[in-house]
Short mmCIF file of C-alpha atoms in Angstrom, two decimals:
data_model
loop_
_atom_site.label_atom_id
_atom_site.label_comp_id
_atom_site.label_asym_id
_atom_site.label_seq_id
_atom_site.Cartn_x
_atom_site.Cartn_y
_atom_site.Cartn_z
CA UNK A 99 13.70 -33.16 -19.26
CA UNK A 100 14.00 -29.89 -21.12
CA UNK A 101 14.67 -30.20 -24.80
CA UNK A 102 16.96 -27.18 -24.46
CA UNK A 103 19.63 -29.18 -22.64
CA UNK A 104 22.47 -29.71 -25.12
CA UNK A 105 24.49 -32.74 -26.08
CA UNK A 106 28.16 -31.75 -25.96
CA UNK A 107 30.44 -33.43 -28.51
CA UNK A 108 34.11 -33.24 -27.57
CA UNK A 109 36.15 -33.86 -30.70
CA UNK A 110 38.55 -32.45 -33.24
CA UNK A 111 37.37 -30.63 -36.35
CA UNK A 112 38.01 -33.52 -38.76
CA UNK A 113 35.96 -36.38 -37.34
CA UNK A 114 33.59 -38.05 -39.84
CA UNK A 115 32.38 -40.49 -37.18
CA UNK A 116 31.14 -37.67 -34.95
CA UNK A 117 29.67 -35.89 -38.00
CA UNK A 118 27.21 -38.75 -38.54
CA UNK A 119 25.94 -38.56 -34.97
CA UNK A 120 25.73 -34.77 -34.97
CA UNK A 121 23.74 -34.85 -38.23
CA UNK A 122 21.31 -37.34 -36.68
CA UNK A 123 20.87 -35.20 -33.56
CA UNK A 124 20.35 -32.11 -35.69
CA UNK A 125 17.66 -33.96 -37.66
CA UNK A 126 15.90 -34.62 -34.36
CA UNK A 127 16.29 -30.97 -33.33
CA UNK A 128 18.33 -31.94 -30.28
CA UNK A 129 20.68 -29.07 -29.30
CA UNK A 130 24.31 -30.01 -30.03
CA UNK A 131 27.46 -28.09 -29.15
CA UNK A 132 30.71 -29.28 -30.67
CA UNK A 133 33.82 -28.34 -28.71
CA UNK A 134 37.50 -29.15 -29.17
CA UNK A 135 39.05 -28.19 -25.81
CA UNK A 136 42.59 -28.44 -27.15
CA UNK A 137 42.01 -26.22 -30.20
CA UNK A 138 39.09 -23.89 -29.46
CA UNK A 139 39.44 -20.67 -27.50
CA UNK A 140 37.72 -21.81 -24.30
CA UNK A 141 36.75 -19.60 -21.37
CA UNK A 142 34.82 -21.07 -18.47
CA UNK A 143 33.85 -20.65 -14.82
CA UNK A 144 32.81 -23.79 -12.98
CA UNK A 145 31.08 -23.44 -9.61
CA UNK A 146 30.26 -26.28 -7.20
CA UNK A 147 27.93 -25.69 -4.25
CA UNK A 148 26.71 -27.96 -1.43
CA UNK A 149 24.37 -30.52 -2.97
CA UNK A 150 25.04 -29.28 -6.50
CA UNK A 151 27.35 -30.53 -9.24
CA UNK A 152 29.40 -28.24 -11.47
CA UNK A 153 27.58 -25.36 -13.13
CA UNK A 154 28.55 -22.14 -14.85
CA UNK A 155 29.21 -20.78 -18.35
CA UNK A 156 31.60 -22.25 -20.87
CA UNK A 157 32.35 -20.37 -24.09
CA UNK A 158 34.21 -22.04 -26.96
CA UNK A 159 34.81 -19.91 -30.06
CA UNK A 160 31.48 -18.13 -29.57
CA UNK A 161 29.44 -21.20 -28.62
CA UNK A 162 28.04 -20.89 -25.09
CA UNK A 163 26.39 -23.36 -22.71
CA UNK A 164 26.00 -23.87 -18.97
CA UNK A 165 27.93 -26.80 -17.54
CA UNK A 166 24.98 -27.68 -15.33
CA UNK A 167 22.61 -28.03 -18.29
CA UNK A 168 24.49 -30.67 -20.28
CA UNK A 169 22.31 -33.74 -20.90
CA UNK A 170 25.14 -35.94 -22.24
CA UNK A 171 28.72 -35.87 -23.50
CA UNK A 172 29.94 -37.70 -26.60
CA UNK A 173 33.66 -37.92 -25.88
CA UNK A 174 35.20 -38.65 -29.25
CA UNK A 175 38.65 -37.33 -30.14
CA UNK A 176 39.39 -33.93 -28.61
CA UNK A 177 42.78 -32.45 -29.44
CA UNK A 178 45.32 -32.43 -26.61
CA UNK A 179 45.93 -29.03 -25.06
CA UNK A 180 49.22 -27.46 -26.17
CA UNK A 181 50.75 -24.58 -24.22
CA UNK A 182 52.05 -21.54 -26.14
CA UNK A 183 55.46 -21.98 -27.76
CA UNK A 184 56.95 -18.79 -26.29
CA UNK A 185 56.91 -20.26 -22.75
CA UNK A 186 59.79 -22.23 -21.29
CA UNK A 187 59.50 -25.98 -20.68
CA UNK A 188 58.57 -25.65 -17.00
CA UNK A 189 55.83 -23.13 -17.73
CA UNK A 190 54.48 -25.27 -20.56
CA UNK A 191 54.37 -28.36 -18.35
CA UNK A 192 52.62 -26.43 -15.56
CA UNK A 193 49.99 -24.89 -17.84
CA UNK A 194 49.35 -28.15 -19.70
CA UNK A 195 48.83 -30.06 -16.44
CA UNK A 196 46.43 -27.42 -15.12
CA UNK A 197 44.46 -27.38 -18.37
CA UNK A 198 44.14 -31.17 -18.21
CA UNK A 199 43.12 -31.26 -14.56
CA UNK A 200 41.09 -28.04 -14.60
CA UNK A 201 39.16 -27.84 -17.88
CA UNK A 202 39.55 -31.55 -18.62
CA UNK A 203 38.67 -32.41 -15.05
CA UNK A 204 35.47 -30.34 -15.10
CA UNK A 205 34.41 -31.74 -18.49
CA UNK A 206 34.88 -35.22 -17.04
CA UNK A 207 32.92 -34.48 -13.85
CA UNK A 208 29.56 -33.27 -15.15
CA UNK A 209 26.34 -34.79 -13.82
CA UNK A 210 25.36 -36.41 -17.11
CA UNK A 211 25.76 -39.48 -19.31
CA UNK A 212 29.11 -40.01 -21.06
CA UNK A 213 29.73 -42.03 -24.22
CA UNK A 214 32.24 -43.05 -23.03
CA UNK A 215 33.68 -41.42 -19.94
CA UNK A 216 37.31 -40.55 -20.83
CA UNK A 217 38.68 -42.33 -17.76
CA UNK A 218 36.92 -45.54 -18.83
CA UNK A 219 38.17 -45.14 -22.39
CA UNK A 220 41.69 -44.85 -21.00
CA UNK A 221 41.38 -47.94 -18.80
CA UNK A 222 39.75 -50.00 -21.56
CA UNK A 223 42.44 -49.07 -24.07
CA UNK A 224 45.09 -51.28 -22.44
CA UNK A 225 45.34 -54.55 -24.37
CA UNK A 226 46.45 -56.62 -21.35
CA UNK A 227 43.30 -55.52 -19.50
CA UNK A 228 41.19 -56.37 -22.55
CA UNK A 229 42.67 -59.87 -22.70
CA UNK A 230 41.91 -60.48 -19.03
CA UNK A 231 38.33 -59.21 -19.26
CA UNK A 232 37.65 -61.04 -22.53
CA UNK A 233 38.73 -64.33 -20.93
CA UNK A 234 36.48 -63.64 -17.92
CA UNK A 235 33.61 -62.85 -20.28
CA UNK A 236 33.99 -66.15 -22.12
CA UNK A 237 35.30 -64.70 -25.40
CA UNK A 238 37.92 -66.66 -27.35
CA UNK A 239 41.37 -65.01 -27.43
CA UNK A 240 44.33 -66.38 -29.42
CA UNK A 241 47.44 -67.32 -27.43
CA UNK A 242 49.16 -64.01 -26.72
CA UNK A 243 52.60 -63.02 -25.44
CA UNK A 244 53.70 -59.55 -24.31
CA UNK A 245 57.45 -59.48 -23.76
CA UNK A 246 60.69 -57.55 -24.08
CA UNK A 247 62.75 -60.74 -23.98
CA UNK A 248 63.87 -61.79 -27.50
CA UNK A 249 64.46 -65.39 -26.43
CA UNK A 250 60.94 -65.72 -25.03
CA UNK A 251 59.52 -64.18 -28.22
CA UNK A 252 61.39 -66.69 -30.39
CA UNK A 253 60.28 -69.58 -28.17
CA UNK A 254 56.66 -68.42 -28.46
CA UNK A 255 56.98 -68.26 -32.24
CA UNK A 256 58.42 -71.78 -32.35
CA UNK A 257 55.63 -73.21 -30.16
CA UNK A 258 52.59 -71.30 -31.44
CA UNK A 259 53.59 -70.31 -34.97
CA UNK A 260 52.56 -68.93 -37.28
CA UNK A 261 52.39 -65.78 -35.15
CA UNK A 262 51.68 -62.12 -35.79
CA UNK A 263 53.01 -58.90 -34.30
CA UNK A 264 50.90 -55.83 -33.58
CA UNK A 265 51.58 -52.66 -31.59
CA UNK A 266 50.27 -52.41 -28.03
CA UNK A 267 48.96 -48.95 -28.83
CA UNK A 268 48.39 -46.91 -31.97
CA UNK A 269 51.20 -44.37 -31.72
CA UNK A 270 52.41 -41.68 -34.10
CA UNK A 271 55.58 -42.85 -35.86
CA UNK A 272 57.46 -40.56 -38.24
CA UNK A 273 60.17 -41.82 -40.57
CA UNK A 274 61.93 -39.64 -43.14
CA UNK A 275 59.48 -36.87 -42.34
CA UNK A 276 56.40 -39.00 -43.12
CA UNK A 277 53.84 -40.58 -40.83
CA UNK A 278 54.04 -44.37 -40.92
CA UNK A 279 51.48 -46.98 -39.92
CA UNK A 280 52.57 -50.14 -38.14
CA UNK A 281 50.40 -52.86 -39.65
CA UNK A 282 49.55 -56.22 -38.16
CA UNK A 283 51.87 -58.70 -39.87
CA UNK A 284 53.11 -62.26 -39.65
CA UNK A 285 56.53 -62.78 -38.05
CA UNK A 286 58.97 -65.67 -38.49
CA UNK A 287 61.17 -66.74 -35.55
CA UNK A 288 64.28 -65.76 -37.48
CA UNK A 289 63.06 -62.17 -37.77
CA UNK A 290 62.92 -61.68 -34.01
CA UNK A 291 66.12 -59.90 -33.06
CA UNK A 292 67.56 -58.21 -30.01
CA UNK A 293 65.59 -55.05 -30.82
CA UNK A 294 62.66 -56.65 -28.99
CA UNK A 295 64.48 -55.76 -25.75
CA UNK A 296 63.93 -52.03 -26.40
CA UNK A 297 60.28 -52.14 -25.28
CA UNK A 298 57.41 -54.59 -24.73
CA UNK A 299 56.10 -56.24 -27.90
CA UNK A 300 52.81 -58.08 -28.46
CA UNK A 301 52.92 -61.37 -30.34
CA UNK A 302 49.86 -63.51 -31.00
CA UNK A 303 49.06 -66.85 -32.57
CA UNK A 304 47.76 -66.20 -36.09
CA UNK A 305 44.12 -67.17 -36.63
CA UNK A 306 43.34 -69.13 -39.77
CA UNK A 307 40.37 -66.98 -40.74
CA UNK A 308 37.92 -66.67 -43.59
CA UNK A 309 36.96 -63.08 -42.78
CA UNK A 310 37.17 -60.34 -40.21
CA UNK A 311 34.22 -58.93 -38.29
CA UNK A 312 33.78 -55.45 -36.83
CA UNK A 313 31.11 -55.20 -34.13
CA UNK A 314 29.95 -51.77 -32.99
CA UNK A 315 28.17 -51.92 -29.64
CA UNK A 316 25.86 -49.17 -28.40
CA UNK A 317 24.40 -50.03 -25.00
CA UNK A 318 22.71 -53.40 -25.48
CA UNK A 319 22.55 -53.12 -29.28
CA UNK A 320 25.09 -54.79 -31.58
CA UNK A 321 25.84 -53.89 -35.20
CA UNK A 322 28.14 -56.41 -36.88
CA UNK A 323 29.82 -56.18 -40.29
CA UNK A 324 31.62 -59.04 -42.01
CA UNK A 325 34.78 -57.74 -43.71
CA UNK A 326 35.89 -59.61 -46.81
CA UNK A 327 39.32 -58.84 -48.25
CA UNK A 328 40.11 -59.08 -51.96
CA UNK A 329 43.65 -60.38 -51.52
CA UNK A 330 45.77 -62.00 -48.84
CA UNK A 331 47.01 -59.07 -46.76
CA UNK A 332 46.57 -59.77 -43.06
CA UNK A 333 45.48 -56.30 -41.91
CA UNK A 334 42.26 -55.29 -43.68
CA UNK A 335 42.91 -51.59 -42.92
CA UNK A 336 45.82 -51.67 -45.37
CA UNK A 337 43.66 -50.97 -48.44
CA UNK A 338 40.00 -49.95 -48.04
CA UNK A 339 39.51 -50.27 -51.82
CA UNK A 340 39.93 -54.04 -51.50
CA UNK A 341 37.39 -54.74 -48.78
CA UNK A 342 33.63 -55.16 -48.69
CA UNK A 343 31.25 -54.95 -45.72
CA UNK A 344 28.15 -57.07 -45.24
CA UNK A 345 25.87 -57.27 -42.19
CA UNK A 346 26.31 -60.46 -40.17
CA UNK A 347 24.52 -61.99 -37.18
CA UNK A 348 26.49 -62.34 -33.95
CA UNK A 349 26.21 -65.79 -32.31
CA UNK A 350 24.35 -65.77 -28.99
CA UNK A 351 27.40 -66.84 -26.94
CA UNK A 352 29.52 -64.07 -28.48
CA UNK A 353 26.77 -61.53 -27.81
CA UNK A 354 26.71 -62.57 -24.17
CA UNK A 355 30.51 -62.33 -23.91
CA UNK A 356 30.52 -58.88 -25.47
CA UNK A 357 27.87 -57.61 -23.06
CA UNK A 358 29.78 -59.01 -20.08
CA UNK A 359 32.94 -57.32 -21.35
CA UNK A 360 31.16 -53.99 -21.80
CA UNK A 361 29.62 -54.18 -18.33
CA UNK A 362 32.90 -54.99 -16.57
CA UNK A 363 34.64 -52.05 -18.24
CA UNK A 364 31.71 -49.67 -17.79
CA UNK A 365 31.43 -48.85 -21.49
CA UNK A 366 28.40 -47.52 -23.38
CA UNK A 367 30.13 -47.86 -26.76
CA UNK A 368 32.80 -50.22 -28.06
CA UNK A 369 34.18 -51.27 -31.45
CA UNK A 370 35.26 -54.93 -31.41
CA UNK A 371 37.50 -56.66 -33.95
CA UNK A 372 37.02 -60.41 -34.42
CA UNK A 373 38.50 -62.97 -36.75
CA UNK A 374 36.07 -65.53 -38.16
CA UNK A 375 37.95 -68.84 -38.06
CA UNK A 376 37.83 -71.59 -40.65
CA UNK A 377 35.77 -73.62 -38.16
CA UNK A 378 33.30 -70.76 -37.61
CA UNK A 379 34.71 -69.74 -34.23
CA UNK A 380 34.77 -66.01 -33.40
CA UNK A 381 38.20 -64.96 -32.11
CA UNK A 382 38.35 -61.59 -30.38
CA UNK A 383 41.40 -59.53 -31.31
CA UNK A 384 40.67 -56.30 -29.47
CA UNK A 385 38.12 -53.67 -28.51
CA UNK A 386 38.59 -50.00 -29.28
CA UNK A 387 36.38 -48.15 -26.76
CA UNK A 388 36.42 -45.13 -29.04
CA UNK A 389 36.70 -46.85 -32.40
CA UNK A 390 35.68 -45.69 -35.84
CA UNK A 391 32.64 -47.04 -37.66
CA UNK A 392 31.89 -44.50 -40.41
CA UNK A 393 33.54 -46.76 -43.02
CA UNK A 394 31.12 -49.71 -42.85
CA UNK A 395 28.21 -50.27 -45.22
CA UNK A 396 25.73 -47.40 -45.39
CA UNK A 397 22.68 -49.08 -43.75
CA UNK A 398 24.80 -50.20 -40.77
CA UNK A 399 26.40 -46.77 -40.54
CA UNK A 400 22.98 -45.10 -40.38
CA UNK A 401 21.81 -47.59 -37.74
CA UNK A 402 24.86 -46.98 -35.51
CA UNK A 403 24.44 -43.21 -35.76
CA UNK A 404 20.76 -43.52 -34.81
CA UNK A 405 21.55 -45.77 -31.84
CA UNK A 406 24.17 -43.36 -30.52
CA UNK A 407 21.76 -40.45 -31.00
CA UNK A 408 19.12 -42.40 -29.05
CA UNK A 409 21.45 -42.81 -26.08
CA UNK A 410 22.78 -39.24 -26.15
CA UNK A 411 19.30 -37.76 -26.52
CA UNK A 412 18.00 -39.68 -23.50
CA UNK A 413 20.98 -38.86 -21.34
CA UNK A 414 20.95 -40.36 -17.85
CA UNK A 415 17.53 -41.89 -18.50
CA UNK A 416 19.17 -44.20 -21.09
#
């Protein structure tokens, strides 16, 4: 394999997670081209011939590569394409759809390794699918209810309480002109009102835990960090100044469950969140197929970046 074949990193400009991997690849002198399809000025011509996958030049803000030469794609967080404001709504919808299916379609159809393929990220991002696959893989999942029926939600809270609420998807929410974060929080039955009927809500039995655990998975390698919170807030993301990270070993049965989960969803990378119960049991909360990891302790951060660089450098031979 030619060392001139580039790794293409599809992400937005501000992405510290991708920065760590790019720095590692640069240290190894592996060619890297960073592209944000939704923000960069992209011009491309993709040609497919009998017996050949897509090839042809792509230029993004002066950076040029041939689509047929890409050794791997690190699909992180590219900006969504936005059509020009001066167009009417129909024109904007048409152009946006064609950008997604044309440029996005070509970038998702290259003959190379993806970490992860965007279609697999999309499928793996649905929490109901995660719950099903986690159960099949032998991972422990707390009792979970997804409903838009207030009466069912209250009955679940009465039977399984204490319970928590968390959003089904991380979604931008603006209130009074400011971006708000919807944290995981405990919910009492009396708090559950008719507003639940507006859309599906996810409720889950609260785990009596001593710590949280974040597990970053790269291929068959696991990097686990125990998260200890200085305080009693339920969602450790609430205040990073009050948490500490320490490496932790993953029990063999949990390792096996994680690998089964990854295989069934076709993922190369995944960021798992577990709760470590009072009895030592590992409860899986969710898996972000494109999750962050640049906030953990420095040695673990360096190890994850190196593992991702290993996979991306090898490409389809990985």
